[in-house]
Every structure is written in structure tokens, then in C-alpha cells.
Coordinates of C-alpha atoms and ligand atoms in Angstrom, one line a residue:
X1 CA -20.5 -16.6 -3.6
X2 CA -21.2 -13.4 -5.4
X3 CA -19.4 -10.1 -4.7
X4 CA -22.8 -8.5 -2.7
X5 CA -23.0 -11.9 -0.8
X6 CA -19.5 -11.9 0.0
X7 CA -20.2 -8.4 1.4
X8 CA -22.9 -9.2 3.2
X9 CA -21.5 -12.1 5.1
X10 CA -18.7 -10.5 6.3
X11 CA -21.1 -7.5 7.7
X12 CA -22.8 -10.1 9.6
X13 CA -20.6 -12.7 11.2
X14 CA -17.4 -10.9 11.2
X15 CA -16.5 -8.1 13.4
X16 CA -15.5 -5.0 11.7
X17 CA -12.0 -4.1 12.6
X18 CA -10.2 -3.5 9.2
X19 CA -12.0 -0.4 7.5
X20 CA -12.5 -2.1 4.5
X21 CA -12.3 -1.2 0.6
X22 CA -15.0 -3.3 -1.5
X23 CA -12.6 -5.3 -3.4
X24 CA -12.5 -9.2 -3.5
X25 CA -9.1 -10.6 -4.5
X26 CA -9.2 -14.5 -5.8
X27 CA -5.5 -14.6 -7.6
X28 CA -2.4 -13.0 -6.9
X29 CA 1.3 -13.2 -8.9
X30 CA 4.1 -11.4 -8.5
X31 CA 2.9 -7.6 -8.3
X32 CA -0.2 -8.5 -9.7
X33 CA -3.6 -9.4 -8.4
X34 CA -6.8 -10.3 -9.9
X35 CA -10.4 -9.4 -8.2
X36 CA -13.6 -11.7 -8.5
X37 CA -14.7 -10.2 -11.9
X38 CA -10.9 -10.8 -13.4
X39 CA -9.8 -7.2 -13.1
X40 CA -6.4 -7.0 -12.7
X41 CA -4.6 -4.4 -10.1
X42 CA -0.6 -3.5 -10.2
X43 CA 0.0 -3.9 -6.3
X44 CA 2.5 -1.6 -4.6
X45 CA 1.4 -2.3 -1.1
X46 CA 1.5 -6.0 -1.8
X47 CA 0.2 -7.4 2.0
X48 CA 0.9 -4.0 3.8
X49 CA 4.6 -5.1 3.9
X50 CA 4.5 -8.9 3.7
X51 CA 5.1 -9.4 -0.2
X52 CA 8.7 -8.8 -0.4
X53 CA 8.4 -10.8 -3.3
X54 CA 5.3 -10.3 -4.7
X55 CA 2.1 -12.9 -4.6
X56 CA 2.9 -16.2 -5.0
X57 CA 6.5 -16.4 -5.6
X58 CA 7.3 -20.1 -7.2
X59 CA 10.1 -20.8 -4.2
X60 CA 8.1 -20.2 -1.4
X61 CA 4.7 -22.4 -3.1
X62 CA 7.5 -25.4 -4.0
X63 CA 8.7 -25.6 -0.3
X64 CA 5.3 -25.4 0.8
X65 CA 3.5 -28.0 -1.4
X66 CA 6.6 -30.0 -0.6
X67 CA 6.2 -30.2 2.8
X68 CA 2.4 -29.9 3.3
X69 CA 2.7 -33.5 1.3
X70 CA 4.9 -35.0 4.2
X71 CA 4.0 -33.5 7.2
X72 CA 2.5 -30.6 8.4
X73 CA 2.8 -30.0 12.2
X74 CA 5.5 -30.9 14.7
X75 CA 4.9 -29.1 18.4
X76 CA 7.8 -27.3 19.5
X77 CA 9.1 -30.2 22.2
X78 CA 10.2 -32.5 19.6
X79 CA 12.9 -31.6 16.2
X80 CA 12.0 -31.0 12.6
X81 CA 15.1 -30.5 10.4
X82 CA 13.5 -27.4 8.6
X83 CA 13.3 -25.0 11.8
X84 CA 17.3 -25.8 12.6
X85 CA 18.1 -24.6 8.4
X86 CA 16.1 -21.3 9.4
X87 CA 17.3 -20.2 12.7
X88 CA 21.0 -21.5 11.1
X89 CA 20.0 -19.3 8.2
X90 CA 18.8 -16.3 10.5
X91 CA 21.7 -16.3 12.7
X92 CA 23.9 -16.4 9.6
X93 CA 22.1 -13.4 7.8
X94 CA 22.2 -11.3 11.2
X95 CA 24.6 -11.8 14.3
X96 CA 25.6 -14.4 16.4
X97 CA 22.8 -15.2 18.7
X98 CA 19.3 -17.4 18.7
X99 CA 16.1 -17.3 17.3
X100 CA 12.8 -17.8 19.2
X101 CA 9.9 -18.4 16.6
X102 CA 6.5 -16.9 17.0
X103 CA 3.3 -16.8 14.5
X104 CA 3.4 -12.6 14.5
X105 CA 5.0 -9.5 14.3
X106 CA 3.2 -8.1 17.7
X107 CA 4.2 -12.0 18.8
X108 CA 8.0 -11.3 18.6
X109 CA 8.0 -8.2 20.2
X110 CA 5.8 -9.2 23.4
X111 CA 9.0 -12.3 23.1
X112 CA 11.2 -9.4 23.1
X113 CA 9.4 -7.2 26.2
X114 CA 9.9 -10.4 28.0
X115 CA 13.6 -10.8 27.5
X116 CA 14.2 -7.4 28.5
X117 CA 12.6 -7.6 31.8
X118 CA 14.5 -11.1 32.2
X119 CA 17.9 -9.2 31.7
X120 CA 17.0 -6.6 34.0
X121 CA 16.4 -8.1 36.9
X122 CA 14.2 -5.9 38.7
X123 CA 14.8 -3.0 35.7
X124 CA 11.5 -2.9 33.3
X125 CA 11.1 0.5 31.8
X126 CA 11.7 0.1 28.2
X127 CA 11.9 3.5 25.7
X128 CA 9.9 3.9 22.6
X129 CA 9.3 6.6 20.5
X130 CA 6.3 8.7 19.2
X131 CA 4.6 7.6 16.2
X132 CA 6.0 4.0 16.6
X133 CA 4.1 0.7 16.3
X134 CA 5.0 -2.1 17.4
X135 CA 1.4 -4.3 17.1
X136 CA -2.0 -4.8 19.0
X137 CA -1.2 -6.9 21.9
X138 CA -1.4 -4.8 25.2
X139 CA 2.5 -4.8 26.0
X140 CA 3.1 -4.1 21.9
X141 CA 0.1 -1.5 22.0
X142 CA 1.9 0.0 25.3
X143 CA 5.1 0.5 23.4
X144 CA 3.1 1.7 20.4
X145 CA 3.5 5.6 20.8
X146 CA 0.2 6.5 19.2
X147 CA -2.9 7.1 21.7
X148 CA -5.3 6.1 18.7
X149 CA -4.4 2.9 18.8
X150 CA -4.7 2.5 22.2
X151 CA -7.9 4.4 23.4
X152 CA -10.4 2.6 25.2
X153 CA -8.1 -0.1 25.9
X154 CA -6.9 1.6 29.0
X155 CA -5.0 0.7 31.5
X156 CA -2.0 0.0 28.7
X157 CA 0.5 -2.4 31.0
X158 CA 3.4 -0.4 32.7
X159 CA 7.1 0.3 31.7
X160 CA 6.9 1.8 28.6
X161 CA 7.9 5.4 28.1
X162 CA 7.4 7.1 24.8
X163 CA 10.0 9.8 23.7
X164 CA 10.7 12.2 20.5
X165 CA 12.2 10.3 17.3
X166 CA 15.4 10.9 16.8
X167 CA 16.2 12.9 19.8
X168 CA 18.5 11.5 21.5
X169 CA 18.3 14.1 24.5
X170 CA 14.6 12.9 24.9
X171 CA 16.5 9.3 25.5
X172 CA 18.4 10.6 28.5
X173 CA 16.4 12.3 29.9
X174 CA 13.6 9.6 29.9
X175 CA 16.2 7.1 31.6
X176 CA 15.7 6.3 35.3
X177 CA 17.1 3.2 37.4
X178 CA 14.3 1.3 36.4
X179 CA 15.1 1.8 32.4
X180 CA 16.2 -1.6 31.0
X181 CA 15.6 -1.2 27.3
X182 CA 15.3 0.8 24.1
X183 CA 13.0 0.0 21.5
X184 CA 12.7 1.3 18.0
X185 CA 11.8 1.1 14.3
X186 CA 14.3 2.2 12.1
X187 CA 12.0 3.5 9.8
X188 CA 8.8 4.4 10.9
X189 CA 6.0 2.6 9.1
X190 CA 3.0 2.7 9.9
X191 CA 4.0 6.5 11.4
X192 CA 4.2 8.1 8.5
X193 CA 7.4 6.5 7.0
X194 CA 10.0 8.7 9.1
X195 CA 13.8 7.2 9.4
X196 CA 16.1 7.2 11.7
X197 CA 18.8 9.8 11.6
X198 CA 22.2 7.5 11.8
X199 CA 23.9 10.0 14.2
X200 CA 20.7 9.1 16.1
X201 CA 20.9 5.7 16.0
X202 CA 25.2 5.5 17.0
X203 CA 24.0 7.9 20.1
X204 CA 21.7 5.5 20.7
X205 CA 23.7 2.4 20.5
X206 CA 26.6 4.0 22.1
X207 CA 23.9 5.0 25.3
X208 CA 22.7 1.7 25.3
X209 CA 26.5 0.2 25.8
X210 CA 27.4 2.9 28.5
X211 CA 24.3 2.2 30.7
X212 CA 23.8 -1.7 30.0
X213 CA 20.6 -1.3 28.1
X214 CA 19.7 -3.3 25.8
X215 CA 18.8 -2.2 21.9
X216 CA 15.5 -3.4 20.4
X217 CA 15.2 -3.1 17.2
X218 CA 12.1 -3.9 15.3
X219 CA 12.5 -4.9 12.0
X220 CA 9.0 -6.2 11.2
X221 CA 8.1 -4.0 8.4
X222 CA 12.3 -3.0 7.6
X223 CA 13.3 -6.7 7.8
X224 CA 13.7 -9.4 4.7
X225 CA 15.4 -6.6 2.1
X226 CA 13.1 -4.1 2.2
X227 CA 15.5 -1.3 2.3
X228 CA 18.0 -3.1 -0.1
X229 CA 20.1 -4.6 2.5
X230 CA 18.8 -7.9 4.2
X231 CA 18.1 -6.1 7.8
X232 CA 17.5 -1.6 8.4
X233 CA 20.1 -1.8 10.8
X234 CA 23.1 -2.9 8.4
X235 CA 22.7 0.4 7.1
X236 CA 23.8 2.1 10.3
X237 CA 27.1 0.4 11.6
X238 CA 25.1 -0.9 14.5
X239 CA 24.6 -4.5 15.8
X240 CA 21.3 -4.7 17.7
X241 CA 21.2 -6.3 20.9
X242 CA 17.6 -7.8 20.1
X243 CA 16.2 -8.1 16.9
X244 CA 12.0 -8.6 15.7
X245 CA 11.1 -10.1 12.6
X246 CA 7.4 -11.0 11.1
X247 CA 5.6 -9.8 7.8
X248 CA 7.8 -10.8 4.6
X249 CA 10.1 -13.3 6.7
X250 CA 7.1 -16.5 5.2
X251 CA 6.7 -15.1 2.3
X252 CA 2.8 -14.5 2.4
X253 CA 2.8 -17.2 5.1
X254 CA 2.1 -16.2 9.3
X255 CA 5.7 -16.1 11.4
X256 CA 7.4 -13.9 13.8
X257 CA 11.2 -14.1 14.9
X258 CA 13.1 -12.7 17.6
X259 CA 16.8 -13.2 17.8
X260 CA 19.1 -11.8 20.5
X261 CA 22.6 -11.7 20.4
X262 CA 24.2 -14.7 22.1
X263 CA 25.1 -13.7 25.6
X264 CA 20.6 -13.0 26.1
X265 CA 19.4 -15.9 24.2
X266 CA 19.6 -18.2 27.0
X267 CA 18.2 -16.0 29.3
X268 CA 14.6 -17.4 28.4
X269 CA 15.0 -21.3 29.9
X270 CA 13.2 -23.9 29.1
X271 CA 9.0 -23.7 30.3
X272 CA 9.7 -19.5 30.3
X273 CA 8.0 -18.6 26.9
X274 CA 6.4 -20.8 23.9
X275 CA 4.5 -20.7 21.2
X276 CA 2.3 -24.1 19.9
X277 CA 2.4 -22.8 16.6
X278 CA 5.6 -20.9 16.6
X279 CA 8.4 -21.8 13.8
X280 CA 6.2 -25.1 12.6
X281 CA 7.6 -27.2 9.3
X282 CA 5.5 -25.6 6.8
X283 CA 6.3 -21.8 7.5
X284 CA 10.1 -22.8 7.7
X285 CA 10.0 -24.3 4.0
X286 CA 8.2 -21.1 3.5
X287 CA 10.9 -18.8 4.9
X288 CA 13.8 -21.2 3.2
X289 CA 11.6 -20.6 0.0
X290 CA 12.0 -16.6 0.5
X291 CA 15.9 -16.5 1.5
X292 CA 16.5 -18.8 -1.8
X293 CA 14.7 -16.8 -4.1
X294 CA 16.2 -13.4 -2.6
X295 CA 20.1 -15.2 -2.9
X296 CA 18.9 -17.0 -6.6
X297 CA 17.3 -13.6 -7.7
X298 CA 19.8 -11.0 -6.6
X299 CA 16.8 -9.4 -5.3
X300 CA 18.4 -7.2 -2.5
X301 CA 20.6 -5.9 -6.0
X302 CA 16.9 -4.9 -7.8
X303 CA 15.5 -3.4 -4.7
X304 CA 18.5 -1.0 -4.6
X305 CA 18.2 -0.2 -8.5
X306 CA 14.1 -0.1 -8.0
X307 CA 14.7 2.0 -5.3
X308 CA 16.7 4.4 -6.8
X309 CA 14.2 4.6 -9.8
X310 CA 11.0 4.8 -8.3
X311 CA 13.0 7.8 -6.1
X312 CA 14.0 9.5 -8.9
X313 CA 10.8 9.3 -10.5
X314 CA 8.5 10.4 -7.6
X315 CA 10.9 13.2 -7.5
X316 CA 10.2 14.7 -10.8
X317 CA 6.6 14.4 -9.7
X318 CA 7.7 16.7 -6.6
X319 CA 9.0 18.7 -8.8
X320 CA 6.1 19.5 -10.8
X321 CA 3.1 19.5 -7.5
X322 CA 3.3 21.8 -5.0
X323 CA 1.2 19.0 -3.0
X324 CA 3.8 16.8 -2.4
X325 CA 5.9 18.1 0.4
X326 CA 8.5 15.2 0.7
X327 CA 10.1 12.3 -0.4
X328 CA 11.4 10.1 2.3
X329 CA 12.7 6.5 3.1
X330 CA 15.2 3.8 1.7
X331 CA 15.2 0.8 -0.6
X332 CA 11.8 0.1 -1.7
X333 CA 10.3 1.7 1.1
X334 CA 9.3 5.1 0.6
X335 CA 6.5 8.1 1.6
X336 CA 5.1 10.5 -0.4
X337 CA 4.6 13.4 2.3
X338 CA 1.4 15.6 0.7
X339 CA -0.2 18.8 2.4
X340 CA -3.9 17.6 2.1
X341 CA -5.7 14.0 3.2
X342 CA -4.5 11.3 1.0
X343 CA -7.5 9.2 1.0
X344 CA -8.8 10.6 -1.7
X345 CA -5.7 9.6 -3.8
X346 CA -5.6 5.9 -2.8
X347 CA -9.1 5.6 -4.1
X348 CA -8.7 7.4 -7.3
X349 CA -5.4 5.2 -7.7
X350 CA -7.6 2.2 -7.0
X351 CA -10.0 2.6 -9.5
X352 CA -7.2 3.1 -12.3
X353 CA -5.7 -0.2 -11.1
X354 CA -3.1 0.9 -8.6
X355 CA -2.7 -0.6 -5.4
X356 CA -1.3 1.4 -2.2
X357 CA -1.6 2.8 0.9
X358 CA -1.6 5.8 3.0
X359 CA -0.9 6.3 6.6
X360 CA -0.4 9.2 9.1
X361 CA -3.5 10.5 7.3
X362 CA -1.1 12.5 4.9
X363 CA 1.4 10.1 3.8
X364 CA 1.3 8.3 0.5
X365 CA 3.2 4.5 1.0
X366 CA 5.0 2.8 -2.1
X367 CA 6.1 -0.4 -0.8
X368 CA 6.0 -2.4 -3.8
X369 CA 7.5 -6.4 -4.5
X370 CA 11.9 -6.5 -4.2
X371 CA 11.2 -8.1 -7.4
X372 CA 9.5 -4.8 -9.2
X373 CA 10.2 -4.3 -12.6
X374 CA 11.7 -0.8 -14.3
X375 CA 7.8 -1.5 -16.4
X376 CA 6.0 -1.6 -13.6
X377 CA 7.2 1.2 -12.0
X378 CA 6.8 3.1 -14.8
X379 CA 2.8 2.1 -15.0
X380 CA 2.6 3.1 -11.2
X381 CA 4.1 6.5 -11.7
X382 CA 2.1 7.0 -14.9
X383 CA -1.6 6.5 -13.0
X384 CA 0.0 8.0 -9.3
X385 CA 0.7 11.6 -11.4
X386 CA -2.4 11.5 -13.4
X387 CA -4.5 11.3 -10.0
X388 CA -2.2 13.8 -8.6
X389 CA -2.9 16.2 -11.4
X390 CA -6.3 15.9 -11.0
X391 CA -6.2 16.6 -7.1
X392 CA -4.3 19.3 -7.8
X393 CA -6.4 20.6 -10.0
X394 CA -9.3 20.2 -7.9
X395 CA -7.8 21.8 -4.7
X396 CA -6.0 24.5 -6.5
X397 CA -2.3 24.0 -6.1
Ligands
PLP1 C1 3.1 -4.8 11.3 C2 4.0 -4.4 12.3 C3 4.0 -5.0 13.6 C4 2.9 -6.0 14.0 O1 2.9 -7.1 13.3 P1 1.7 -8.2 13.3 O2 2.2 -9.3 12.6 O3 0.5 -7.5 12.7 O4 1.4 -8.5 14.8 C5 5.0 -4.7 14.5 N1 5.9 -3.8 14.2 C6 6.0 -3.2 13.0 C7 7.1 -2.3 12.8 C8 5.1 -3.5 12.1 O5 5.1 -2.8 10.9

């Protein structure tokens, strides 16, 4: 098919959810990816979150082609060896508990919803936070604290309560007898990159401990080394009492996760929650394929040097444009806070070969492959201050 045919079909049988930019990719590798005409594009928003290790890392396409040789689906009443060396590989990563696998990120948090209401017994009211998102199915959209995602969908289901980001006032005073659960992001992703203060997040756990709630903590877009350590909340002292996983956790490939710590995870018996699809042969090989090559690759060691780079470089560019307002975020997850629309910059990055994203209208993402290189950055920053020079230019600051 040609590019305007490709267009064209997709205007006519499918529905238009995604606003779309008119770019058809055929090849990906590492932070690279090739269109229909051979053009290639540096990608630093490789899968809005899910290529921790770039496109098509060589681990997770060798457990793949592996297993898609031997057998590809086992339903979730019978064993498969590969889902037993993932949730043993899960629990050992995080804290002693169980995994329930799902296909999604929204997935594994309506898994989590469900546990929480289990626990409580009667208590349902679970606390989240403004600007959070925690995915499009109606109990993760009802936790979602951003009204446009979920106009026109009303009514949003009941027991959700959204309160100010680190406040920890706003937490207590939100509580009733019904409250059963706290439910957060530690960075804020799709909100405009915004992390959690850690005196925040100890209050939090400590509330949680005092009044038997339990601590949900959504590591979706955080998870699988994107902050340069394997899980967010190893940066804060904490232990979370339920944990979500999805995006970079297959390694391009669909899954979700939810573990909880071991005294919940039988809560859910047998015949009270499943997935058909959830935590199938191939997407474990996957998975396997993504926690070898982190290990093999020391690539929690380069997403804390990256890190620091890319920081240090989008900090001279503060430096020298009054547009950019802020820096914020850890590991290789980091905003660009700017005082105009940052459309306009994503495009003109586009066009010059630079992939990324922008989100709470005004916030410029960089979530680029663990596995960046010093090189790449460099090319990034090089075409990411040229477009900013010319905005600036343009709208006089
Ligand atoms: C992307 C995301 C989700 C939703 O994941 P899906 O796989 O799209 O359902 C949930 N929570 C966070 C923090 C996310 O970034």
C-alpha cells in the first residue's frame, strides 16, 4: 500500500481515536525508526513509554521467535514453565508477594481496584490524585483525575476520590470509613511529568499503615528502569502494598502485572478474576528477554549516566531560553516545562528527525531507550535547541 492509501484506509474503517501525525513506520531498532520512504527518525518517545530498550531489542525477538516455534498459547487453567520464571522473576525484583498477569496497563489496575474492595470488606473508596492516569477503562478512567478524559462517559463508577498531588493534608481529609485504598503514580506521566515529593510519599505510606489502607502504586509508565532503578518506589524507602505494571515490562509486546504483597495475594481465589490472554508463553519469553538484557547490559547503570546527561544538557538549554520554565523528573524520564503550547515544537522536531512527545499541553517529554547513547543524546539536544531558537525567536522571548 502507498502512504495516501494507507491514509485513506484508516480514515475509513477505523475509528479515529488517536489524533494522528502522518507518518508510517515499517522498521524500528534500537532508538531508531525508519518510515515508508526509508527516512530515518532518532526516537525519544520510543512507544509512549513501552521501549525501555529501544525497537527491537535482540533478547526480547530471540525469546520470541524461540517460543512462537513451539507453542504459542496455553489458557491460564493449565502450566507453562515460562509464566512461573516471570512471576519468580517479578517477585524477586520487587517484594514478597504474587503476580496476577493481565494484557494492559488499565488491565492491572481495574486487577488492582478489585483487590482493594476485596480487602475492604465493605470499605471501597480508593484516593487518587489530580492529573493522574491510570488508563481508559471506566474504574481506571474513574481514578484518572482528569475530567477530559472522562467527559461524555458519565456516570464514572463510584469510590474514587481525587485529591491535590503531593498534599498530604488533601489525603486526610479525603478519608472517611468507607476509604480502603490509596492510589498513585509516582511520577506523573501523562500529567505533565510531576514527581512525588518523598516526604509525601513516607506520609503517605506511614497513613496508609496507621489506618489499614492499602498503597497502590502504579508503576506503568515508572516501572522496568525507567527512573534508573528497576521500580519508582525503590527510590523512596517505601514498599507498596500493591503494585501495577504494563508498557515496557514485554518489551514492545502487550502485558500488564499486578503484584501484591503476600498477606493480599490470596485474597483473589480461584473463579474471582481472569484474564484468557493474561501472562501467555510468548509475552513471558518476551518479558524474560527484557530482564536479561537490562541484567546483561547494565542498563539500569546507563539510564542513570544518560539521565544525568541528558539533565545536564536540557539545563544549559534552560539556561539560555526564557521559554523553558522547568526541568523535572528522574532517570530517563524527564519534562521540559515551557510557557507557550508545545505542539508547535514536536512538529518542528519531527520534521528534523526527532521523535517526542508533549503532554499537559505545555510539557515537552524525553523518554528515550535505557539503552541511549552519550551520541544520541547529543543529536537530540542539537535539533531540540535549534527548534527552540527558532520558537523563540518567533514568539519574542
Ligand atoms: C499508559 C498508562 C496506563 C494505561 O496503560 P494501557 O496499557 O494503555 O492500558 C496506566 N497507568 C499509567 C501510569 C500509564 O502511563
Amino acid at each position: 500500500m502507498k502512504v495516501e492509501e494507507i491514509f485513506q484506509v484508516y480514515k475509513e474503517n477505523i475509528m479515529p481515536t488517536y489524533s494522528k501525525v502522518p507518518l508510517v513506520f515499517v522498521k524500528g531498532k534500537g532508538s531508531r525508526l525508519w518510515d515508508i520512504n526509508g527516512r530515518a527518525y532518532l526516537d525519544f518517545f520510543p512507544g509512549w513509554g513501552v521501549g525501555n530498550l529501544g525497537h527491537c531489542h535482540p533478547k526480547v525477538m530471540q525469546g520470541v521467535r524461540d517460543q512462537i516455534s513451539k507453542l504459542i498459547f496455553v489458557p491460564n487453567n493449565y502450566y507453562h514453565p515460562f509464566q512461573a520464571k516471570l512471576a519468580k522473576e517479578l517477585i524477586y525484583l520487587s517484594f514478597p508477594g504474587k503476580v496476577f498477569f493481565a494484557n494492559s496497563g488499565a488491565e492491572a489496575n481495574e486487577g488492582a481496584i478489585k483487590l482493594a474492595r476485596k480487602f475492604g470488606k465493605g470499605r471501597y473508596e480508593i484516593i487518587t490524585f489530580e492529573n493522574a492516569f491510570h488508563g481508559r477503562t471506566l474504574a481506571a478512567l474513574a481514578a484518572t483525575g482528569q475530567k477530559k478524559y472522562q467527559a461524555g462517559f458519565e456516570p464514572m463508577p463510584e469510590g474514587f476520590k481525587q485529591v491535590k498531588f503531593n498534599d498530604i493534608n488533601a489525603v486526610k481529609q479525603a478519608l472517611t470509613e468507607k476509604t480502603v485504598a490509596v492510589m498513585l503514580e509516582l511520577i506523573q506521566g501523562e500529567g505533565g511529568v510531576n514527581v512525588a515529593d518523598k516526604d509525601f510519599v513516607l506520609a503517605l505510606r506511614k497513613l496508609c499503615d496507621e489506618k489499614n489502607l492499602l498503597l497502590i502504586i502504579d508503576e506503568v509508565q515508572t516501572g522496568i528502569g525507567r527512573t534508573a532503578k528497576m521500580f519508582g518506589y525503590q527510590h523512596y524507602g517505601i514498599t507498596p502494598d500493591i503494585m501495577t505494571l504494563a508498557k515496557a515490562l514485554g518489551g514492545g509486546l502487550p502485558i500488564g502485572a499486578m503484584i501484591a504483597r503476600r498477606d493480599l495475594s490470596d485474597l483473589l481465589a480461584p473463579g474471582m478474576h481472569a484474564s484468557t490472554f493474561g501472562g501467555g508463553p510468548v509475552i513471558c519469553r518476551a518479558a524474560l528477554g527484557v530482564f536479561k538484557a537490562m541484567q546483561k547490559e547494565k542498563i539500569l547503570k546507563n539510564c542513570q549516566n544518560m539521565g544525568e546527561y541528558l539533565l545536564e544538557k536540557l539545563k544549559l538549554l534552560k539556561n539560555s531560553f526564557a521559554v523553558i520554565k522547568e526541568i523535572r523528573g528522574m532517570g530517563l524520564m524527564l519534562g521540559v516545562e515551557l510557557a507557550v503550547e508545545g505542539k508547535p515544537i514536536v512538529e518542528k522536531c519531527m520534521l528534523q528527525g526527532l521523535l517526542i512527545n508533549c503532554t499537559h499541553d505545555k510539557v515537552l517529554r524525553l523518554m528515550p531507550a535505557l539503552n541511549v547513547t552519550k551520541k544520541e543524546i547529543d543529536k537530540a539536544i542539537g535539533i531540540l535547541e535549534g527548534v527552540i531558537a527558532s520558537e523563540a525567536k518567533q514568539s519574542c522571548f
